[in-house]
CSV table of C-alpha atoms in Angstrom, one decimal:
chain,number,residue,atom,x,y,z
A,1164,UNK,CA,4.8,14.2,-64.0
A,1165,UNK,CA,6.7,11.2,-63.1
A,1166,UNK,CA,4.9,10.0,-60.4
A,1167,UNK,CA,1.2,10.5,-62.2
A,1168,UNK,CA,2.8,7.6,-64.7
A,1169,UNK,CA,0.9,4.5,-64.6
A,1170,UNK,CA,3.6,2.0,-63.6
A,1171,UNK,CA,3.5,0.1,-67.4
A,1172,UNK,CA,3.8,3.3,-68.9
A,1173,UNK,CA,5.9,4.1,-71.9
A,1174,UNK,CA,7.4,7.6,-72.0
A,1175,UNK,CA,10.6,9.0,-72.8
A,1176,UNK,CA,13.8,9.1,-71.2
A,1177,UNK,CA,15.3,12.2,-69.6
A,1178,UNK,CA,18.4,11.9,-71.9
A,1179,UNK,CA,21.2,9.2,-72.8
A,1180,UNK,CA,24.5,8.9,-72.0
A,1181,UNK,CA,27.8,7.5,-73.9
A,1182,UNK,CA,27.9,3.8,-74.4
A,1183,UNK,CA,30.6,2.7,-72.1
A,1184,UNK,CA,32.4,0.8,-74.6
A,1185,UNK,CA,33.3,2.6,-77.7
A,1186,UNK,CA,32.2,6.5,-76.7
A,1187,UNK,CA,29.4,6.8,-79.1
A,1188,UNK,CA,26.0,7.8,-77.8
A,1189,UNK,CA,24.0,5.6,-76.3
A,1190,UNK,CA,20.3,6.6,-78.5
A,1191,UNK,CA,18.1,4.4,-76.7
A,1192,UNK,CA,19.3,4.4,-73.2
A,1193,UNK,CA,20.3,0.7,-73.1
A,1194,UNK,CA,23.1,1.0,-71.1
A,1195,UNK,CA,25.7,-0.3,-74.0
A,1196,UNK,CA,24.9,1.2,-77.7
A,1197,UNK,CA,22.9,-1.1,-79.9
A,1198,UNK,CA,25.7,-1.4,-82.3
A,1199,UNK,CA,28.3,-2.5,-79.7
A,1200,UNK,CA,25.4,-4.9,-78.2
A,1201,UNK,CA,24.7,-6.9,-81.7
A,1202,UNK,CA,26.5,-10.0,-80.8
A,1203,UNK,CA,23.5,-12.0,-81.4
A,1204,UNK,CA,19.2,-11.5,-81.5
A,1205,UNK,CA,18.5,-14.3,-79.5
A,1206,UNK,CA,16.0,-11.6,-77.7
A,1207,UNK,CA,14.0,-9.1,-78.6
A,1208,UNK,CA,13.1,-5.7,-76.4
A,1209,UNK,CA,9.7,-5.0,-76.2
A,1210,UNK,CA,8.2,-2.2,-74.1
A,1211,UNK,CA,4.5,-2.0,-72.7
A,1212,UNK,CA,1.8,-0.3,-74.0
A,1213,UNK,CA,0.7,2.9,-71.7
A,1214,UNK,CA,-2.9,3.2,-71.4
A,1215,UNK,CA,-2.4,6.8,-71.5
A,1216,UNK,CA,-2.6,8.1,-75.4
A,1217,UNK,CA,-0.3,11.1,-74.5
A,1218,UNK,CA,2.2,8.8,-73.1
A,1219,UNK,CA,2.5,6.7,-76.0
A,1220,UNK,CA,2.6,9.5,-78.3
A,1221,UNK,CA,5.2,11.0,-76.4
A,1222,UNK,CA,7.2,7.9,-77.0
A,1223,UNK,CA,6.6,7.3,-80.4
A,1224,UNK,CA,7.6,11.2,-81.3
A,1225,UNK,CA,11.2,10.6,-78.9
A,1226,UNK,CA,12.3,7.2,-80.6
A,1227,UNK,CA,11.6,8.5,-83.9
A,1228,UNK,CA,14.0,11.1,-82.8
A,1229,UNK,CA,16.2,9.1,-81.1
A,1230,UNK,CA,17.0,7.0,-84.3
A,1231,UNK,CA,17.5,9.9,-86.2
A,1232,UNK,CA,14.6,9.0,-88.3
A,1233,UNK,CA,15.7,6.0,-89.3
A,1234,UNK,CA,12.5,4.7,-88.5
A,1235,UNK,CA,8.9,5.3,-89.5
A,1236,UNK,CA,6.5,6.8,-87.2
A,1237,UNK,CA,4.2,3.6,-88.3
A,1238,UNK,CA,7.1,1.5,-86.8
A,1239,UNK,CA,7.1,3.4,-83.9
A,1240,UNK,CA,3.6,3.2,-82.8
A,1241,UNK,CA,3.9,-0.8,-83.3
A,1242,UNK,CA,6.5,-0.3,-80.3
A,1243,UNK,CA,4.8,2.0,-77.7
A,1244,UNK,CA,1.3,-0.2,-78.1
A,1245,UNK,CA,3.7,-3.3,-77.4
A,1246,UNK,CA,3.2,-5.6,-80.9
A,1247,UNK,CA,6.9,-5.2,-82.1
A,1248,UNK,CA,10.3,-5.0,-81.2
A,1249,UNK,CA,12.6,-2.2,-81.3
A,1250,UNK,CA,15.8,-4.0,-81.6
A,1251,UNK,CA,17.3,-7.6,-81.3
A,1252,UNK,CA,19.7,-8.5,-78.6
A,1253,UNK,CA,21.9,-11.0,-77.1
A,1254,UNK,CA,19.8,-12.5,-74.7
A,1255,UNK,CA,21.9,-11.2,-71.4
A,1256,UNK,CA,22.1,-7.6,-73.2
A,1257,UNK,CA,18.6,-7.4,-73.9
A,1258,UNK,CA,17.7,-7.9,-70.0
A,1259,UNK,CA,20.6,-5.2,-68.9
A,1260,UNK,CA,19.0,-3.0,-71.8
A,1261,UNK,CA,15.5,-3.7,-70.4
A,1262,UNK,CA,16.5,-2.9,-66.8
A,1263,UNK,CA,18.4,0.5,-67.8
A,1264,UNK,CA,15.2,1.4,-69.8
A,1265,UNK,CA,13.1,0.8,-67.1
A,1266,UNK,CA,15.0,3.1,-64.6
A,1267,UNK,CA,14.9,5.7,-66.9
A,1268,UNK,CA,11.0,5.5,-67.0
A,1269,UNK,CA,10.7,2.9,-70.0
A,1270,UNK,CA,8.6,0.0,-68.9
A,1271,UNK,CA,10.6,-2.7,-71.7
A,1272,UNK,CA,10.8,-6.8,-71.7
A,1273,UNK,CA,12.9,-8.6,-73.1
A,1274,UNK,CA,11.5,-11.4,-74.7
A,1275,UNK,CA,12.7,-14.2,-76.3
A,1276,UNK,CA,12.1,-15.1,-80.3
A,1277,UNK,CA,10.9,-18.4,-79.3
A,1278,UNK,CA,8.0,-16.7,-76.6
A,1279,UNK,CA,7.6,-13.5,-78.8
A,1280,UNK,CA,4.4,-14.7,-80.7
A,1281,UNK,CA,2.6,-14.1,-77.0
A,1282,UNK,CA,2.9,-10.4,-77.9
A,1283,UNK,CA,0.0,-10.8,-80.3
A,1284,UNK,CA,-2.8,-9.2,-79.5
A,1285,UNK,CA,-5.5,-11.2,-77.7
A,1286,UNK,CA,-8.1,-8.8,-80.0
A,1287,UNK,CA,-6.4,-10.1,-83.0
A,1288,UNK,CA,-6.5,-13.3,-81.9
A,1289,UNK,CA,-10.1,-13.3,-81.6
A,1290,UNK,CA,-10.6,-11.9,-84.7
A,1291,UNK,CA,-9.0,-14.8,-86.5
A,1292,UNK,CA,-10.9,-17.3,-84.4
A,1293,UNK,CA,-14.3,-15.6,-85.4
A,1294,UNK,CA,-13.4,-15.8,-89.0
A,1295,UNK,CA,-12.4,-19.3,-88.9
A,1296,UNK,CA,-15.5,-20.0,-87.0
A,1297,UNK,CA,-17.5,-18.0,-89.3
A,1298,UNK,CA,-16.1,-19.7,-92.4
A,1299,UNK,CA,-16.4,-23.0,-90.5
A,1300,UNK,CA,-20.1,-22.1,-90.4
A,1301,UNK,CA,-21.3,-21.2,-93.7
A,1302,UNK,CA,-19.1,-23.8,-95.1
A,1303,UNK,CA,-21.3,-26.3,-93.4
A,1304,UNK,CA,-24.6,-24.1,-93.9
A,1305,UNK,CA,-24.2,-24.1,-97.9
A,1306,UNK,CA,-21.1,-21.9,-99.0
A,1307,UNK,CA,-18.8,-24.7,-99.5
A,1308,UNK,CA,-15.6,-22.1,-100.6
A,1309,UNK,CA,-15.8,-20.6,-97.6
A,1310,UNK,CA,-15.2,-23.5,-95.3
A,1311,UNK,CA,-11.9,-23.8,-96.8
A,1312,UNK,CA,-11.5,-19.6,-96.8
A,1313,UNK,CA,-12.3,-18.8,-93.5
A,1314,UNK,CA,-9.8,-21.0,-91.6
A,1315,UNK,CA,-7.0,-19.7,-94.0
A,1316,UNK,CA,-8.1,-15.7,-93.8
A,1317,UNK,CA,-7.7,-16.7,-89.7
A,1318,UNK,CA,-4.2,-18.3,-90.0
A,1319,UNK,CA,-2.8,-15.7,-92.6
A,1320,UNK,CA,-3.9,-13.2,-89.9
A,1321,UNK,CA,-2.1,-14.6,-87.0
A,1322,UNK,CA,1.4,-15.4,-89.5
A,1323,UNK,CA,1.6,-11.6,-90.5
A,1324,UNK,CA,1.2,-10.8,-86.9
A,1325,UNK,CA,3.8,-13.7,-85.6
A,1326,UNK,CA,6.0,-12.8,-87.9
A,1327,UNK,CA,5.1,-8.8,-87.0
A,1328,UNK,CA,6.2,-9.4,-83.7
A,1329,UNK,CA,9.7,-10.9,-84.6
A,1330,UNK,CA,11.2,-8.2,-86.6
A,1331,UNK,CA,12.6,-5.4,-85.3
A,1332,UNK,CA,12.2,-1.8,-86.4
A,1333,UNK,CA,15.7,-1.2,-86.2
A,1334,UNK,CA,18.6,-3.3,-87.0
A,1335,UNK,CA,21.8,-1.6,-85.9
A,1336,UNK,CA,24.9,-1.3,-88.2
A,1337,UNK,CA,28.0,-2.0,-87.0
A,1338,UNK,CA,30.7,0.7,-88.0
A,1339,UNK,CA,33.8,0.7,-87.3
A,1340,UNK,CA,35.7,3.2,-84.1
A,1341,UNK,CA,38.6,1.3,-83.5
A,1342,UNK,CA,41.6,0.9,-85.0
A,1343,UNK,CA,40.9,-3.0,-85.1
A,1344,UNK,CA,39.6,-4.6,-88.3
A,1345,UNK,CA,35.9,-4.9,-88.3
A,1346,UNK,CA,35.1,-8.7,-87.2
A,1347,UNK,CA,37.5,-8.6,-84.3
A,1348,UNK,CA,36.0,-5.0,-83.2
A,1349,UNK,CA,32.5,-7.3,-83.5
A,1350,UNK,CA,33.2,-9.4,-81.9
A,1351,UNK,CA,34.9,-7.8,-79.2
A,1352,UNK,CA,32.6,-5.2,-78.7
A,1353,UNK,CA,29.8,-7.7,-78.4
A,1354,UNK,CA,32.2,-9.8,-75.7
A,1355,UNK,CA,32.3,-6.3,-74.1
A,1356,UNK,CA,28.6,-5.9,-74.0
A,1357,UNK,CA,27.7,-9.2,-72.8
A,1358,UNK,CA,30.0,-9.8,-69.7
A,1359,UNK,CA,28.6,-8.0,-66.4
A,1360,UNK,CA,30.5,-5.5,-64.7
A,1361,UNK,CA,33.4,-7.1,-63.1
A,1362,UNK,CA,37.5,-8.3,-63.5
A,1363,UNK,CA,36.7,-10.3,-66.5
A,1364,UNK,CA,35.2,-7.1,-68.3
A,1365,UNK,CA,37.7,-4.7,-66.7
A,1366,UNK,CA,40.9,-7.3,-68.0
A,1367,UNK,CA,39.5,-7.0,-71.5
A,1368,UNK,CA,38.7,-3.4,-71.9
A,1369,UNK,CA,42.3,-3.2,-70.6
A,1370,UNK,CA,43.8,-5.5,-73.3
A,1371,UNK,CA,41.6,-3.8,-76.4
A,1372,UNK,CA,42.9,0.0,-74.7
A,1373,UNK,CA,46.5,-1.1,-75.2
A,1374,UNK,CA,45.4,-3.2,-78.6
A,1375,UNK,CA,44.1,0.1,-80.1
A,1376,UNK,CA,46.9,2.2,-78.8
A,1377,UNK,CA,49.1,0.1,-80.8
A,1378,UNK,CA,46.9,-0.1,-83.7
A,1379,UNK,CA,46.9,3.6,-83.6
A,1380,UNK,CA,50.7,4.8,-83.1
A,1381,UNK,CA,51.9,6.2,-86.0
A,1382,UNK,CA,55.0,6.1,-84.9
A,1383,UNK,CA,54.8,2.4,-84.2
A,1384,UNK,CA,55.1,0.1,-87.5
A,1385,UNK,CA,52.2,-1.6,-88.9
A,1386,UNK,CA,52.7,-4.8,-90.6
A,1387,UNK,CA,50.1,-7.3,-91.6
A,1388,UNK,CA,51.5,-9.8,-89.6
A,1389,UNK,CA,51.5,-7.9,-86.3
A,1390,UNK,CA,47.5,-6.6,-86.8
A,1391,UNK,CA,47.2,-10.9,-87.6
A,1392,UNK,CA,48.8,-11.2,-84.5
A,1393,UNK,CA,46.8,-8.7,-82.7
A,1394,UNK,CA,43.8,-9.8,-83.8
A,1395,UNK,CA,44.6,-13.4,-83.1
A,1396,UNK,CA,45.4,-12.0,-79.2
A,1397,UNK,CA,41.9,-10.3,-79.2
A,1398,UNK,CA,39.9,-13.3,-80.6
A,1399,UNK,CA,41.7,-15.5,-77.7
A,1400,UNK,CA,41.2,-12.8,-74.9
A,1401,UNK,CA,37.5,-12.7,-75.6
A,1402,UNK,CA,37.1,-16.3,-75.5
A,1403,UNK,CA,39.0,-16.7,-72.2
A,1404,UNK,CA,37.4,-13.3,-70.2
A,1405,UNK,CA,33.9,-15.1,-70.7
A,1406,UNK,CA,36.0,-18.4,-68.9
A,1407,UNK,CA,37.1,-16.3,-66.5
A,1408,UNK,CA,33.4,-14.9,-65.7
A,1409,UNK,CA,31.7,-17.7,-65.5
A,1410,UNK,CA,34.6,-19.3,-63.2
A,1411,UNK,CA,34.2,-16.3,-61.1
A,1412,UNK,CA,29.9,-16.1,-61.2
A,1413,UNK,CA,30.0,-19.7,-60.4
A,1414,UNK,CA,33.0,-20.0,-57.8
A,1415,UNK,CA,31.2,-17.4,-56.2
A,1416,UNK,CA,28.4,-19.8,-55.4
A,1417,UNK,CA,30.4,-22.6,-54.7
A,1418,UNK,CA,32.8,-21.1,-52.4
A,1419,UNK,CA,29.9,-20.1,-49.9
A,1420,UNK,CA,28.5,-23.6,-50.0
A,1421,UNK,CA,30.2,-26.1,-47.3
A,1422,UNK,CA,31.5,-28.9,-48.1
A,1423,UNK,CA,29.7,-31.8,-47.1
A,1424,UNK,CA,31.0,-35.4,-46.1
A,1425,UNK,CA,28.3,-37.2,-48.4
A,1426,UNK,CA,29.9,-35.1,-51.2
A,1427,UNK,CA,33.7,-35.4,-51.1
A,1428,UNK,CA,34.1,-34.7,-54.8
A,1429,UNK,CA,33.2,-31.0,-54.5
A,1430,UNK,CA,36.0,-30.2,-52.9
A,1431,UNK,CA,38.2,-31.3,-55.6
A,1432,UNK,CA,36.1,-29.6,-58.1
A,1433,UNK,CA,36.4,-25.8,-56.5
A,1434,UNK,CA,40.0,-26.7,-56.3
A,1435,UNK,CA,40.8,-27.4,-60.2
A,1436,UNK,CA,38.2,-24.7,-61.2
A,1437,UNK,CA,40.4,-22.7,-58.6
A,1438,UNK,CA,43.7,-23.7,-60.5
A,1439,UNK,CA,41.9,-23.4,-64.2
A,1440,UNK,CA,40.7,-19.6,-63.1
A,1441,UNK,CA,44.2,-18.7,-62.3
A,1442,UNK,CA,46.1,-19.6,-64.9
A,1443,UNK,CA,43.3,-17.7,-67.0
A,1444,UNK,CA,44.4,-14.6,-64.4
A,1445,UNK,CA,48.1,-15.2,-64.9
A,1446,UNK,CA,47.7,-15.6,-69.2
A,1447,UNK,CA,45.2,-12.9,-69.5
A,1448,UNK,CA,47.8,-10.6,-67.5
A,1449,UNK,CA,50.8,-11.6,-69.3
A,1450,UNK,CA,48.9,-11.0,-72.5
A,1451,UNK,CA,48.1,-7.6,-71.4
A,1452,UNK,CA,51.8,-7.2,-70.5
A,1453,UNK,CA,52.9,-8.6,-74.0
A,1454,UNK,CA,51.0,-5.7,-76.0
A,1455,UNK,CA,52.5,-3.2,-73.4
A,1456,UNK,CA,56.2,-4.2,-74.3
A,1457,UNK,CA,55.0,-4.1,-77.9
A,1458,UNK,CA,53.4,-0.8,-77.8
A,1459,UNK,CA,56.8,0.9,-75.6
A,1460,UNK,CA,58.8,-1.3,-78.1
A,1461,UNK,CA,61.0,0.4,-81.4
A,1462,UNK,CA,59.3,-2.7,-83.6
A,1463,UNK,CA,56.5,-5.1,-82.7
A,1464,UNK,CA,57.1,-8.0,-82.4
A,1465,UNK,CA,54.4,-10.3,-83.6
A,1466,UNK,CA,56.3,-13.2,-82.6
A,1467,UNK,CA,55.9,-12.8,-78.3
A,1468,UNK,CA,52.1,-11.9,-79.2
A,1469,UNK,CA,51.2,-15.1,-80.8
A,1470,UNK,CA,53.2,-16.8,-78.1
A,1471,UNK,CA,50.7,-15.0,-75.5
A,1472,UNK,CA,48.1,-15.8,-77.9
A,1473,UNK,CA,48.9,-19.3,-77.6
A,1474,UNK,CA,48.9,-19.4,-73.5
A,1475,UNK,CA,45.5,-18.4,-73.6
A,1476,UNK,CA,44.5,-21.6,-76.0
A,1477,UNK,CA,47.0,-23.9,-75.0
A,1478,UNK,CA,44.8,-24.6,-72.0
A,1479,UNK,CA,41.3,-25.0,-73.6
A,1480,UNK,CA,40.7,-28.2,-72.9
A,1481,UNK,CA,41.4,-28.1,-69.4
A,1482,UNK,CA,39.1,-25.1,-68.8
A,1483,UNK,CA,36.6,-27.2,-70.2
A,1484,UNK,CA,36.9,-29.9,-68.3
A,1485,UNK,CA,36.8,-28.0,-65.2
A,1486,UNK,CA,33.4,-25.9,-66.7
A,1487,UNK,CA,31.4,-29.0,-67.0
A,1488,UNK,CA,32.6,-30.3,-63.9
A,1489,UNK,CA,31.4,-27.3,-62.0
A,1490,UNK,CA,28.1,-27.2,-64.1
A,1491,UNK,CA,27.1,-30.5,-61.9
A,1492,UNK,CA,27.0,-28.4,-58.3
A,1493,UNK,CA,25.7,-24.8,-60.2
């Protein structure tokens, strides 16, 4: 059946998987669950309409499903014929989601809010036109209301379906799996879901392991000042694995490019992002090492973790520096 699909053709996927950040299933095939993914709706995920009536039907019953009927069958025909969203997305999350939906047979786009009015459709388009025009007209011919009525009819057409194609049918609620206090499980989990496969995502899922284990231990005590601690460690340790990715992403580049004698200054700018992406290594690992020795420890001490914490901010500024400086030649 596959390979009779027309190649924009919604349909459901074979099955889901576990999101690979917090365990829970993974309804919509994204890749990363919806909930661990809501770090921001800067884009929205929008799948093409089939041309095929089965095929769209087929969808609309499986999301419907999928969400646990959380949605509205209405809601869910908006989606297969194209006019709305299903969910809102970090911008980077929504274009993983949209490529793991589209190798699982899902034709999706992710779109941004600013570009998602072009999902209106042209039919409705010309439908407002043609009552503005027609208003237009019969203003001028001798029904003077309607020269003022057709034009707004039009406009109120096109704002419901603007506004149509900006909401979502689902908004995902975040609830809570690890032992971490909700907005530092946010906003990790949404680090999580928004760095690409690589050391900076692997070093973090490392640190929030060991952070939940501790968390976790009932035989380890739990004080208010070592989950403040903790948390503080986290919140850091997010904010420094995206440094470390974007070093690496755009090093990456750099490093293959040679070094040209009209351009003496790029040397020096690979060699203090060099420096600035090793001491993130070096604090990242000795964070990870800190919450080790605290987990192994008889008492926690929240004392050596806000010292860790404060390696991985003491250095802020120079990270930045280095950031813009390798923006210029990326």
């Amino acid at each position: 059946m596959q390979a009779l699909l027309e190649p924009n053709a919604a349909v459901a996927p074979a099955g889901y998987s576990a999101c690979d950040i917090c365990e829970s299933p993974d309804v919509l095939s994204l890749g990363t669950c919806a909930s661990c993914a809501r770090g921001g709706t800067e884009a929205l995920l929008f799948v093409e309409a089939s041309g095929r009536r089965a095929d769209r039907e087929g969808f609309e019953a499986w999301l419907v499903d999928a969400l646990g009927g959380a949605v509205t069958l209405d809601a869910a025909r908006d989606v297969a014929e194209g006019v709305r969203p299903i969910v809102g997305l970090p911008e980077v999350t929504a274009g993983r989601a949209a490529a793991t939906l589209s190798m699982r047979g899902v034709s999706a786009v992710a779109v941004s809010k600013a570009d998602a009015w072009r999902r209106i459709p042209r039919g409705l388009l010309a439908l407002a036109g043609a009552a503005a025009g027609m208003g237009l007209f019969l203003g001028l011919t001798g029904t003077a209301a309607m020269f003022v009525l057709g034009p707004v009819f039009g406009a109120l057409l096109i704002l419901a379906a603007a506004r149509k194609t900006t909401e979502p049918i689902w908004i995902p609620e975040v609830s809570p799996v690890f032992s971490l206090p909700l907005p530092i499980e946010t906003r990790v989990r949404s680090t999580l879901a928004s760095l690409p496969s690589g050391r900076a995502r692997d070093r973090l899922k490392d640190i929030v392991a060991v952070a939940i284990a501790l968390g976790s231990d009932a035989e380890a005590p739990s004080t208010d000042d070592l989950t403040a601690a903790t948390s503080e460690l986290l919140s850091l340790s997010c904010r420094a694995v995206v440094d470390l990715d974007q070093f690496d992403r755009s090093l990456a580049v750099l490093e293959r490019e040679p070094v040209e004698d009209e351009d003496p200054g790029l040397a020096a700018v690979v060699h203090d992002a060099i420096i600035a992406r090793q001491a993130l290594v070096h604090h990242l690992d000795h964070a990870l090492a800190t919450l080790v020795r605290a987990q192994t420890a008889t008492s926690g001490d929240p004392a050596e973790l806000l010292r860790a914490a404060e390696r991985l901010s003491d250095e802020v500024a120079l990270r930045a520096d280095a950031w813009r400086e390798v923006q210029r030649y990326t």
